[in-house]
mmCIF file of C-alpha atoms and ligand atoms in Angstrom:
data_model
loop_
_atom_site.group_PDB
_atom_site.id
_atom_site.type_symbol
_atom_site.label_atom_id
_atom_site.label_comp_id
_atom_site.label_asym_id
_atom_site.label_seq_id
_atom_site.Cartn_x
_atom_site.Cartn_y
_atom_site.Cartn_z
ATOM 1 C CA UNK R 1 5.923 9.650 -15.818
ATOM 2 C CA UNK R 2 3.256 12.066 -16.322
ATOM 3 C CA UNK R 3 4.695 12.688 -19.874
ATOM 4 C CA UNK R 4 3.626 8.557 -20.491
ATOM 5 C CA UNK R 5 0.154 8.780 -19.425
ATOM 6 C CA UNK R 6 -1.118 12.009 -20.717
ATOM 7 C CA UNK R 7 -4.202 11.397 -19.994
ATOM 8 C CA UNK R 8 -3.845 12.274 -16.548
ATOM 9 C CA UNK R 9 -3.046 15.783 -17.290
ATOM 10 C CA UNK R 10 -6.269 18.575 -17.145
ATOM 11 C CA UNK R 11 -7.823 17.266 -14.523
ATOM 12 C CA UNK R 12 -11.528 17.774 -13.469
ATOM 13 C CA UNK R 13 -11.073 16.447 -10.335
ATOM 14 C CA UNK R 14 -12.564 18.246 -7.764
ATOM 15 C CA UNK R 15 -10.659 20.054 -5.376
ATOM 16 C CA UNK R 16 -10.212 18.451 -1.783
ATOM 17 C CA UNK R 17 -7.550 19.595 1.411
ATOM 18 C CA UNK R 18 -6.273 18.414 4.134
ATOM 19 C CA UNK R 19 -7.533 17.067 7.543
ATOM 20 C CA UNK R 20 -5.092 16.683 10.698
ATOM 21 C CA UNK R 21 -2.000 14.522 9.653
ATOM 22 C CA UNK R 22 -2.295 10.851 11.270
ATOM 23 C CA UNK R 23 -0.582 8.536 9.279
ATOM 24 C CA UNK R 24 2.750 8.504 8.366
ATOM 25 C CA UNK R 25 3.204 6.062 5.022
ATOM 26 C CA UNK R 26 6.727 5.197 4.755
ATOM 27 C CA UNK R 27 8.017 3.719 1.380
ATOM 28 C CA UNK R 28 11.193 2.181 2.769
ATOM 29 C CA UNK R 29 12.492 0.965 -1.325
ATOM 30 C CA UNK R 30 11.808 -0.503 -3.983
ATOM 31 C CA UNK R 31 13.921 -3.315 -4.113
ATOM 32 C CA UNK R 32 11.098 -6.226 -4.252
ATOM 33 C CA UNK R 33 11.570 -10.014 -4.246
ATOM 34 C CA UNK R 34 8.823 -10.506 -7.081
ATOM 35 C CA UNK R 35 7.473 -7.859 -10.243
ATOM 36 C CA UNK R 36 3.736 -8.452 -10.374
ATOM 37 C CA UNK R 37 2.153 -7.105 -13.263
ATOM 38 C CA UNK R 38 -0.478 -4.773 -11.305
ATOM 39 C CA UNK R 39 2.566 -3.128 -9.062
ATOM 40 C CA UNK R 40 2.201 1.151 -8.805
ATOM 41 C CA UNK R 41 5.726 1.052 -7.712
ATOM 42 C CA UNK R 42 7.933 -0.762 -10.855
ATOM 43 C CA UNK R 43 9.225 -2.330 -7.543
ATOM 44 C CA UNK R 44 11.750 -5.316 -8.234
ATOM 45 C CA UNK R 45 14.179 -7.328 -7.595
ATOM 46 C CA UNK R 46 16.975 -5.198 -9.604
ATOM 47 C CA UNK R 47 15.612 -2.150 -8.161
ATOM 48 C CA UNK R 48 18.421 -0.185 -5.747
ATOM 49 C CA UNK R 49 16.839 2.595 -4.372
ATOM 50 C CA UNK R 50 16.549 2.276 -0.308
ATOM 51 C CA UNK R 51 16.367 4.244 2.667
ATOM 52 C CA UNK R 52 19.092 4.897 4.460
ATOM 53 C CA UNK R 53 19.585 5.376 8.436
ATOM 54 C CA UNK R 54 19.654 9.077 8.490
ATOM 55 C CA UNK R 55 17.005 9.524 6.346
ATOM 56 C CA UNK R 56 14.959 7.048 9.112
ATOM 57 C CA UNK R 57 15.872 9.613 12.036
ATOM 58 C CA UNK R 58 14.726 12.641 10.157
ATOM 59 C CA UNK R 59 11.162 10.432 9.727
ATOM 60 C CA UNK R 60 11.787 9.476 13.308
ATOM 61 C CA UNK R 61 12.398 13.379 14.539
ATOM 62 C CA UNK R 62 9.178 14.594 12.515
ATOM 63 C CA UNK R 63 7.194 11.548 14.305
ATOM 64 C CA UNK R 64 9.143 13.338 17.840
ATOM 65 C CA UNK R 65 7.248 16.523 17.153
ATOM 66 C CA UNK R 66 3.901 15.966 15.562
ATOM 67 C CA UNK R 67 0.757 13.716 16.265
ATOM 68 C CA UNK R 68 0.945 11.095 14.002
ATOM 69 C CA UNK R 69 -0.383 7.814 15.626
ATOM 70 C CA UNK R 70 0.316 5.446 13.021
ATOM 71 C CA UNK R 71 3.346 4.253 10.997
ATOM 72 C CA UNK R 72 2.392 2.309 7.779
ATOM 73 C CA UNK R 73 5.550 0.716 5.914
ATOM 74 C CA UNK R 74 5.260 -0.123 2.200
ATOM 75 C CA UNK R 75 7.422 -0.434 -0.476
ATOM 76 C CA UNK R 76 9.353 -2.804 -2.592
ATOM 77 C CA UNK R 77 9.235 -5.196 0.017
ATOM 78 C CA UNK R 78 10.259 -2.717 2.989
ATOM 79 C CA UNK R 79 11.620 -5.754 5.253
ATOM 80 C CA UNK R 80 14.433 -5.694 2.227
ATOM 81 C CA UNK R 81 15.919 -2.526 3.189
ATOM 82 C CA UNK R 82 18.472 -3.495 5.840
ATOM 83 C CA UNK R 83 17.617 -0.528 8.672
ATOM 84 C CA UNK R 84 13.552 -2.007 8.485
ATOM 85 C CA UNK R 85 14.303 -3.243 12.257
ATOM 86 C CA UNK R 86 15.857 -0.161 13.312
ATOM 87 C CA UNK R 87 12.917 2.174 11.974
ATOM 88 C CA UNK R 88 10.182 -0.032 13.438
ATOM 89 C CA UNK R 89 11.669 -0.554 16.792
ATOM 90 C CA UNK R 90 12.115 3.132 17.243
ATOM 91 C CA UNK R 91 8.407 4.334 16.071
ATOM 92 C CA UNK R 92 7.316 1.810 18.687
ATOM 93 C CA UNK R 93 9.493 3.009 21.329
ATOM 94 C CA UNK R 94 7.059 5.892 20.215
ATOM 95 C CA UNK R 95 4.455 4.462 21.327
ATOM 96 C CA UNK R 96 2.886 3.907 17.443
ATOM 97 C CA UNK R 97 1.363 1.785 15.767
ATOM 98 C CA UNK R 98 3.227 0.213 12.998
ATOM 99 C CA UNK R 99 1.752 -1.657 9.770
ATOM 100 C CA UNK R 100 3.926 -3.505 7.770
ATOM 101 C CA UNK R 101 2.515 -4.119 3.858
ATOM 102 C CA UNK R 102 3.905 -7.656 3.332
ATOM 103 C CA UNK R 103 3.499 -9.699 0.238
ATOM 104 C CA UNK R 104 4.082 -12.659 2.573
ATOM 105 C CA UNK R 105 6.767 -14.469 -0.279
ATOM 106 C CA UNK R 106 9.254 -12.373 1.748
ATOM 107 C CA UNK R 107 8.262 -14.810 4.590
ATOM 108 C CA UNK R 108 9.511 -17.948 3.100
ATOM 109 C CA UNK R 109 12.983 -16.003 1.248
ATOM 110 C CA UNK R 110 15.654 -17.371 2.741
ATOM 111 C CA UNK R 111 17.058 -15.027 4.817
ATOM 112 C CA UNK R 112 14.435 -13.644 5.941
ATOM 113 C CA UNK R 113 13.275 -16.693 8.699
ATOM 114 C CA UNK R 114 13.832 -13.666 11.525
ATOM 115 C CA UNK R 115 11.083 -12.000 9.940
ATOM 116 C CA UNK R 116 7.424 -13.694 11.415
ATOM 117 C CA UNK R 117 8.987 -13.644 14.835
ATOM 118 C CA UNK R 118 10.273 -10.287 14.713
ATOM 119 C CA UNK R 119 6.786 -9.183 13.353
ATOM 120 C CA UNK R 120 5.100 -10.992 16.208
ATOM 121 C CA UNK R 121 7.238 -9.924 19.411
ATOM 122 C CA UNK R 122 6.303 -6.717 18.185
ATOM 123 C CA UNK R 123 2.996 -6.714 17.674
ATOM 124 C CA UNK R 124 3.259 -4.802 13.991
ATOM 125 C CA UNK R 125 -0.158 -5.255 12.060
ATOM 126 C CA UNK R 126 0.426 -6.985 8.999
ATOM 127 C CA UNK R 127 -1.128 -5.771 5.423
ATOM 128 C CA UNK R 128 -1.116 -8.789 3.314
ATOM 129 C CA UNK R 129 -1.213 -8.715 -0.528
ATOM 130 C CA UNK R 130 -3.381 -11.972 -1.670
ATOM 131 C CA UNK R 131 -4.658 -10.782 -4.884
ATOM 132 C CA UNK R 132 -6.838 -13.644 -5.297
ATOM 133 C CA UNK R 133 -7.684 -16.810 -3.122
ATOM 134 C CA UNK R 134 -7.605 -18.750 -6.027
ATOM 135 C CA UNK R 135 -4.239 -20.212 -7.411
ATOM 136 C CA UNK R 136 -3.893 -19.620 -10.937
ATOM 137 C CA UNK R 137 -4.871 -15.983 -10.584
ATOM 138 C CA UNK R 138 -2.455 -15.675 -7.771
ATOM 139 C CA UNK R 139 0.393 -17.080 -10.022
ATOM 140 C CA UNK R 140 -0.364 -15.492 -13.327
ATOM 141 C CA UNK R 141 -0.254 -11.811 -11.172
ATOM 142 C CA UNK R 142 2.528 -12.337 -8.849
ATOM 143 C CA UNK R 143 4.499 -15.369 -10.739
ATOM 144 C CA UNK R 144 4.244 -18.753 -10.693
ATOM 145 C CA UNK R 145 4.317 -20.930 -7.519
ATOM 146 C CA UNK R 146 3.494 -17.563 -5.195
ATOM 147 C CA UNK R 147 -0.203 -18.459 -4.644
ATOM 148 C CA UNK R 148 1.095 -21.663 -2.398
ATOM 149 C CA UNK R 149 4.313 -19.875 -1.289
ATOM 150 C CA UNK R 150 1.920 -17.434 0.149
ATOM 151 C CA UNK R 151 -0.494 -20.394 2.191
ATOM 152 C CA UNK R 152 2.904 -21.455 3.242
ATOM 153 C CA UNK R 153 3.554 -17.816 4.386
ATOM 154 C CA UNK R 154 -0.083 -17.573 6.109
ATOM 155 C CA UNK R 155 -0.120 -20.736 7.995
ATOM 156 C CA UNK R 156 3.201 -19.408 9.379
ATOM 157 C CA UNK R 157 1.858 -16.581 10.625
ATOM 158 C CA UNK R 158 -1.516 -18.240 11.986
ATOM 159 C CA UNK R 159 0.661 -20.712 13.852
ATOM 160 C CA UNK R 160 2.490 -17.694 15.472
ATOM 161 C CA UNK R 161 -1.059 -16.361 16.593
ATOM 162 C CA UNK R 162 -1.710 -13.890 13.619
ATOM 163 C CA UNK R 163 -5.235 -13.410 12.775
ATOM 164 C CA UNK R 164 -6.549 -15.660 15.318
ATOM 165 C CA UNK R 165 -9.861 -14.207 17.512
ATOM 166 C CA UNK R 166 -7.982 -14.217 20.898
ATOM 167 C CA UNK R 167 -4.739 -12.112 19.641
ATOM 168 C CA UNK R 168 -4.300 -9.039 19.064
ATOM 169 C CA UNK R 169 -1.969 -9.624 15.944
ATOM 170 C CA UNK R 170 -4.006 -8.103 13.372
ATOM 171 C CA UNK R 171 -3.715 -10.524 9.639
ATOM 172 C CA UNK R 172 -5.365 -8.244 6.838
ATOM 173 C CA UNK R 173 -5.127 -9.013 3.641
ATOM 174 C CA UNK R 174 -5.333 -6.894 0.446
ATOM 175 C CA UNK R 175 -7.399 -7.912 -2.905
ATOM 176 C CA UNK R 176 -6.858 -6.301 -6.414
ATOM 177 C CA UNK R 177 -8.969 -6.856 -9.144
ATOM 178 C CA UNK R 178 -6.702 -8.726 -12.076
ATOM 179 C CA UNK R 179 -7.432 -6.017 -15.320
ATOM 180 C CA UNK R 180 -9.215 -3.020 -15.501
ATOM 181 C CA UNK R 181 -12.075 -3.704 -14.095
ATOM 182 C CA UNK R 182 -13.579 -2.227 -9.913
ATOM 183 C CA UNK R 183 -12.876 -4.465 -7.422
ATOM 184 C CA UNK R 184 -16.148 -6.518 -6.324
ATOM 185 C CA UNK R 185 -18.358 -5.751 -2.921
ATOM 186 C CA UNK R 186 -15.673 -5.732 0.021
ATOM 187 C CA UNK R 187 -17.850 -7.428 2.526
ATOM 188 C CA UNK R 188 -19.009 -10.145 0.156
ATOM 189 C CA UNK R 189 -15.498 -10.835 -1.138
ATOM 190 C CA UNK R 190 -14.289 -10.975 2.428
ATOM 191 C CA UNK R 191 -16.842 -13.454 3.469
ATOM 192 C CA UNK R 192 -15.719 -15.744 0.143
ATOM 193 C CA UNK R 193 -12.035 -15.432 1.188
ATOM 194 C CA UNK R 194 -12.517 -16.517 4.351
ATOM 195 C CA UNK R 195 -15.033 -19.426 3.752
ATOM 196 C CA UNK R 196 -12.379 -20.913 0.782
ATOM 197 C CA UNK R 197 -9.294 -20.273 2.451
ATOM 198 C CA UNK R 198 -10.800 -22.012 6.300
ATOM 199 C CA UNK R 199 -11.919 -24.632 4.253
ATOM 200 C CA UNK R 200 -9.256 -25.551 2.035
ATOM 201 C CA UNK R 201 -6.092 -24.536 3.935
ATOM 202 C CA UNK R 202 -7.731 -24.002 7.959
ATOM 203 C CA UNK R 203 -6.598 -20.107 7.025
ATOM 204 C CA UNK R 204 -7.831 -17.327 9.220
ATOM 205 C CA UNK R 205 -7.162 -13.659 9.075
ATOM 206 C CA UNK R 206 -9.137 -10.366 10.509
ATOM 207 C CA UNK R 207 -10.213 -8.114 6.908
ATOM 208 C CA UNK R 208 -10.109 -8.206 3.600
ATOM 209 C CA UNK R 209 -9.073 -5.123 1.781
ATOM 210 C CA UNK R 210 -10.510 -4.595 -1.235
ATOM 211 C CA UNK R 211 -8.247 -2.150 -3.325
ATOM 212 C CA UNK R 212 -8.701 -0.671 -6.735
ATOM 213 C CA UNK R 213 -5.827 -0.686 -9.757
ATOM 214 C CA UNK R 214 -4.662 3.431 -9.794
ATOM 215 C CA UNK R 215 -3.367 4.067 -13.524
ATOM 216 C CA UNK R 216 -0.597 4.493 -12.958
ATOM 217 C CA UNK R 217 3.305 2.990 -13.292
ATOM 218 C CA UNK R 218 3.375 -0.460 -14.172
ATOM 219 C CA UNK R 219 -0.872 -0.949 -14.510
ATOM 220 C CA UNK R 220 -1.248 1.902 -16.634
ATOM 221 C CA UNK R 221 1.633 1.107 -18.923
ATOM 222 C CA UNK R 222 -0.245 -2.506 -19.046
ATOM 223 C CA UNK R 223 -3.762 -0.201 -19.798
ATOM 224 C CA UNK R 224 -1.975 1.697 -22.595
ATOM 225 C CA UNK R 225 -0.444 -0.833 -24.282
ATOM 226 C CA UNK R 226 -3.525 -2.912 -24.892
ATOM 227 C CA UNK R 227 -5.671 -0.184 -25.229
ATOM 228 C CA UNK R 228 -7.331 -0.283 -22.512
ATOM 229 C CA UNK R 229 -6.077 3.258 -20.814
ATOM 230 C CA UNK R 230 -9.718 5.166 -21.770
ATOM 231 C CA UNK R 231 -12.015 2.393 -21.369
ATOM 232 C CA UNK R 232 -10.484 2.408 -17.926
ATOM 233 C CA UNK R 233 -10.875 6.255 -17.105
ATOM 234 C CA UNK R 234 -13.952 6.657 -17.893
ATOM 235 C CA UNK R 235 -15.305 3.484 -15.760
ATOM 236 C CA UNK R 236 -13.502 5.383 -12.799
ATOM 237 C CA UNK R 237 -14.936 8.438 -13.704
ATOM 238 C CA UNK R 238 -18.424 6.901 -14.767
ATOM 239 C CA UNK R 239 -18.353 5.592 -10.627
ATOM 240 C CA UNK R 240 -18.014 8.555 -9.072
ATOM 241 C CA UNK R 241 -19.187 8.770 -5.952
ATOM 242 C CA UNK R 242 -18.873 12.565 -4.216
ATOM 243 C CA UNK R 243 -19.307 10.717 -0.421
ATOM 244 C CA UNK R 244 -16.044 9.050 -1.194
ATOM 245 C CA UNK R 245 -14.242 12.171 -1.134
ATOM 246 C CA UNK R 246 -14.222 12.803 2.669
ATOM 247 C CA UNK R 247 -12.177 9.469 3.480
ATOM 248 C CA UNK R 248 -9.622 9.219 0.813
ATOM 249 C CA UNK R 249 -6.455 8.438 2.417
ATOM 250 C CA UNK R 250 -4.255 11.738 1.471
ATOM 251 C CA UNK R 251 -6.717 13.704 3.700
ATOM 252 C CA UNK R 252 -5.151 12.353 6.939
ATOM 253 C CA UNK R 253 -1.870 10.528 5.742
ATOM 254 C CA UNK R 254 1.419 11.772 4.343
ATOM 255 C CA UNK R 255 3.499 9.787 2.380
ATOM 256 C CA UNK R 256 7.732 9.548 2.751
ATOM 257 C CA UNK R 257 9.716 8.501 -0.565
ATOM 258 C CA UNK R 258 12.830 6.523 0.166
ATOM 259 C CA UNK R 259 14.804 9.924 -0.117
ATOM 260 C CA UNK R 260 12.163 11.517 2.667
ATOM 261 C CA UNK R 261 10.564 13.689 0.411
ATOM 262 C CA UNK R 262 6.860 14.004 0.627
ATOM 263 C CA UNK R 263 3.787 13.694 -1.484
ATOM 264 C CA UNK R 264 0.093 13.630 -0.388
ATOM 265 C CA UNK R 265 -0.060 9.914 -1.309
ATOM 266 C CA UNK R 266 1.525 6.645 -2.339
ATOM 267 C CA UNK R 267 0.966 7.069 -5.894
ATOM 268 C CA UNK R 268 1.185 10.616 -6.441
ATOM 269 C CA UNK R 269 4.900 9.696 -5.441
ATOM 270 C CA UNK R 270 4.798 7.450 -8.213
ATOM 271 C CA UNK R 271 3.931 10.319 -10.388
ATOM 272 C CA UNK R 272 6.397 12.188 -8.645
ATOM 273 C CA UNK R 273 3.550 14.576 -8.480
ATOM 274 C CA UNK R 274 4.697 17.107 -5.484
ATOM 275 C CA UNK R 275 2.980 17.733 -2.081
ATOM 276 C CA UNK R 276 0.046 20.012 -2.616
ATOM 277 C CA UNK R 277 0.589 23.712 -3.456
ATOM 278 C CA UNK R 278 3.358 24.248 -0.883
ATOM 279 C CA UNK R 279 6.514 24.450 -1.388
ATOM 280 C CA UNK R 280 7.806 21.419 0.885
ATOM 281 C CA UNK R 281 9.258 18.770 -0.575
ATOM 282 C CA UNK R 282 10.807 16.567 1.776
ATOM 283 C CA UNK R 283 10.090 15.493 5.670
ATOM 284 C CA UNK R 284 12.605 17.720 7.694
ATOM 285 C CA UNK R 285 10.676 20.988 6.050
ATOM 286 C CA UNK R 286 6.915 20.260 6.774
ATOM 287 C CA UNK R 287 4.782 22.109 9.522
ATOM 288 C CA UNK R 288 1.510 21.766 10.135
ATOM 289 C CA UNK R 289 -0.634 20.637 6.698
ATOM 290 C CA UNK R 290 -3.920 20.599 8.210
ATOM 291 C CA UNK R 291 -6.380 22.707 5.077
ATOM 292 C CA UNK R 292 -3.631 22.341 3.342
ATOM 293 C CA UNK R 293 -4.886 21.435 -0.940
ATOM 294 C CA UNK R 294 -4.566 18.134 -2.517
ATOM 295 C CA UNK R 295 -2.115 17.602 -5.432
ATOM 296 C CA UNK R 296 -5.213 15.881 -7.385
ATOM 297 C CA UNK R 297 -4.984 14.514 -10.878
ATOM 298 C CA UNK R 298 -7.472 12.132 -13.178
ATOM 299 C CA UNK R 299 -5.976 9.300 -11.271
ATOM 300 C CA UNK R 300 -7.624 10.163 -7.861
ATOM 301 C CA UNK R 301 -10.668 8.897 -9.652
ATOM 302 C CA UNK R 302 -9.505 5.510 -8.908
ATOM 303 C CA UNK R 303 -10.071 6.750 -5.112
ATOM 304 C CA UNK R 304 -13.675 7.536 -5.528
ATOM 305 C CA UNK R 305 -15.310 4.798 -7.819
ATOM 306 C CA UNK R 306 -17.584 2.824 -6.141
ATOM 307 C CA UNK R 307 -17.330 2.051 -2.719
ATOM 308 C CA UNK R 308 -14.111 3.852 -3.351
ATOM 309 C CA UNK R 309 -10.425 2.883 -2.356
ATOM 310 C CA UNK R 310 -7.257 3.395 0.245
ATOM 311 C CA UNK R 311 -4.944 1.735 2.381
ATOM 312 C CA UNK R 312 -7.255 0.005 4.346
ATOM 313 C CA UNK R 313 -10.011 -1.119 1.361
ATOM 314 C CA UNK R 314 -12.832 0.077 0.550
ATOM 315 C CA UNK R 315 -14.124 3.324 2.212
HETATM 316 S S1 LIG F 401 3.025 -5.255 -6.022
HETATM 317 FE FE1 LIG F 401 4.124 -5.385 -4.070
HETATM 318 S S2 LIG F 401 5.013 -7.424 -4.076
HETATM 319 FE FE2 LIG F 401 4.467 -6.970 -6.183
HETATM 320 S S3 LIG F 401 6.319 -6.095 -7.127
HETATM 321 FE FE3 LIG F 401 5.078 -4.393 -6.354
HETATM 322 S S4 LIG F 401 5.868 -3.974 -4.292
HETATM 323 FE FE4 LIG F 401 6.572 -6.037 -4.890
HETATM 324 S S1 LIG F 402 -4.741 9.254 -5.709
HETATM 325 FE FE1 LIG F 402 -3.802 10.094 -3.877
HETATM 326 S S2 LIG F 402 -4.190 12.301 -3.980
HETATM 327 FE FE2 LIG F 402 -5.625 11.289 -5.352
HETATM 328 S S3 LIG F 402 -7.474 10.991 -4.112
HETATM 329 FE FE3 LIG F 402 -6.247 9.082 -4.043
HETATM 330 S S4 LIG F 402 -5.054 9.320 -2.189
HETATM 331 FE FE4 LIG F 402 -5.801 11.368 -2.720
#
């Protein structure tokens, strides 16, 4: 991968390490019900690779003997992978937190009707991928006929209590801008999502994530092919902010492939770019990571521009 986008190679990013480990970020596949043009992943519906049970209980016996407090699912479409109950019934028989990064068409597959119930007996905090609250932007991203599929999918889950102000069933919902361009002011954007989406469908959810496109995988084959791959870089790098670099999400989160090896984040797995300067590659070797370096390329700039980006928006 890093042989495609050479670009990312030499970095100048500045060096950054670890904090404590809190957040486990489990890629479960990525077998995918839909191929959206902006995905990091390549995830599809042709795709095979998924975790397997034994790979879960090594995850599960690395949960049994360090502090992590949250479990964050992602994939593919990690309620695809047939052990997804097992795995998130067992971390909360841990007493964690689980997130599950839905791109709610799963909802409505058939199926999958188990899925909204199971999600709310169990309290697991949905992460939503709406990449626009408008419906042609919705379809031309994610194909067409998702942006209603996906109303469909949210008035499901408000109905079950999801997002509502007296439940605890946290709705988020992610935005990503549609080329190569920053995504807009988080707070502002969250206020126009929920305004149109009340008003035109009675939709309510809890936050708006506001997520920037990393170069990488299927985006930044998209950025090279029309050109668009420098223009890009240097907008990231042009937005630099040095605050940002205290709350990116590798500092306290590890992230699992579907084989259990480990990488400091999401999309250095993508890049297959290894876990720091240690020598660990997969879950049933690592210790304690805390000041542990980053694995940082050009990309991480994607991280840092503007109000900067992670799992949970802007930072
Ligand atoms: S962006 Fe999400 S929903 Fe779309 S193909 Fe990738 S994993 Fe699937
Ligand atoms: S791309 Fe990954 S390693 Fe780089 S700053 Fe972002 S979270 Fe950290």
């Amino acid at each position: 991968m890093l042989d495609s986008l050479p670009y990312l190679k030499n970095s100048d990013f500045p060096a950054i390490s670890r904090n404590k480990l809190e957040i486990l970020q489990v890629n479960l596949g990525y077998l995918c019900n839909l191929s959206c043009t902006h995905c990091h992943v390549n995830a599809g519906p042709k795709r095979t690779e998924l975790m397997d049970k034994a790979t879960m209980d090594e995850i599960l016996t690395f949960i049994d003997s360090h502090a992590v407090h949250t479990l964050d699912l992602t994939g593919g479409a990690p309620e695809m992978n047939p052990h997804f109950r097992y795995l998130v019934t067992q971390a909360l028989d841990r007493g964690l937190k689980v997130i599950d990064r839905c791109n709610l068409l799963i909802l409505m597959e058939p199926g999958f009707e188990w899925l909204a119930g199971f999600l709310a007996k169990n309290r697991v905090e949905i992460v939503a991928s709406l990449p626009c609250y408008l419906k042609d932007n919705v379809d031309k991203q994610r194909g067409k006929g998702t942006f209603d599929a996906s109303i469909t999918a949210l008035q499901k889950l408000n109905a079950l209590g999801y997002g509502q102000g007296n439940s605890d069933l946290q709705l988020n919902l992610v935005f990503n801008p549609q080329g190569a361009t920053l995504p807009p002011e988080q707070q502002a954007l969250e206020r126009d999502y929920k305004q149109h989406l009340y008003e035109h469908f009675g939709i309510v959810f809890n936050h708006l994530f506001a997520l920037a496109n990393l170069p990488v995988q299927r985006f930044g084959s998209v950025l090279l092919s029309t050109g668009q791959f420098d223009n890009y870089m240097n907008l990231l790098k042009n937005n630099f902010q040095a605050p940002n670099l205290d709350k990116v999400m590798c500092k306290n989160t590890l992230s699992v492939d579907w084989q259990g090896k480990v990488y400091d984040c999401d999309f250095n797995q993508m890049l297959k770019l290894p876990l720091g300067t240690d020598n660990k590659t997969h879950i049933r070797q690592v210790a304690d990571l805390t000041g542990k370096a980053i694995n940082t390329l050009q990309h991480c700039y994607a991280c840092t521009a503007g109000q900067g980006s992670s799992c949970t928006g802007a930072i």
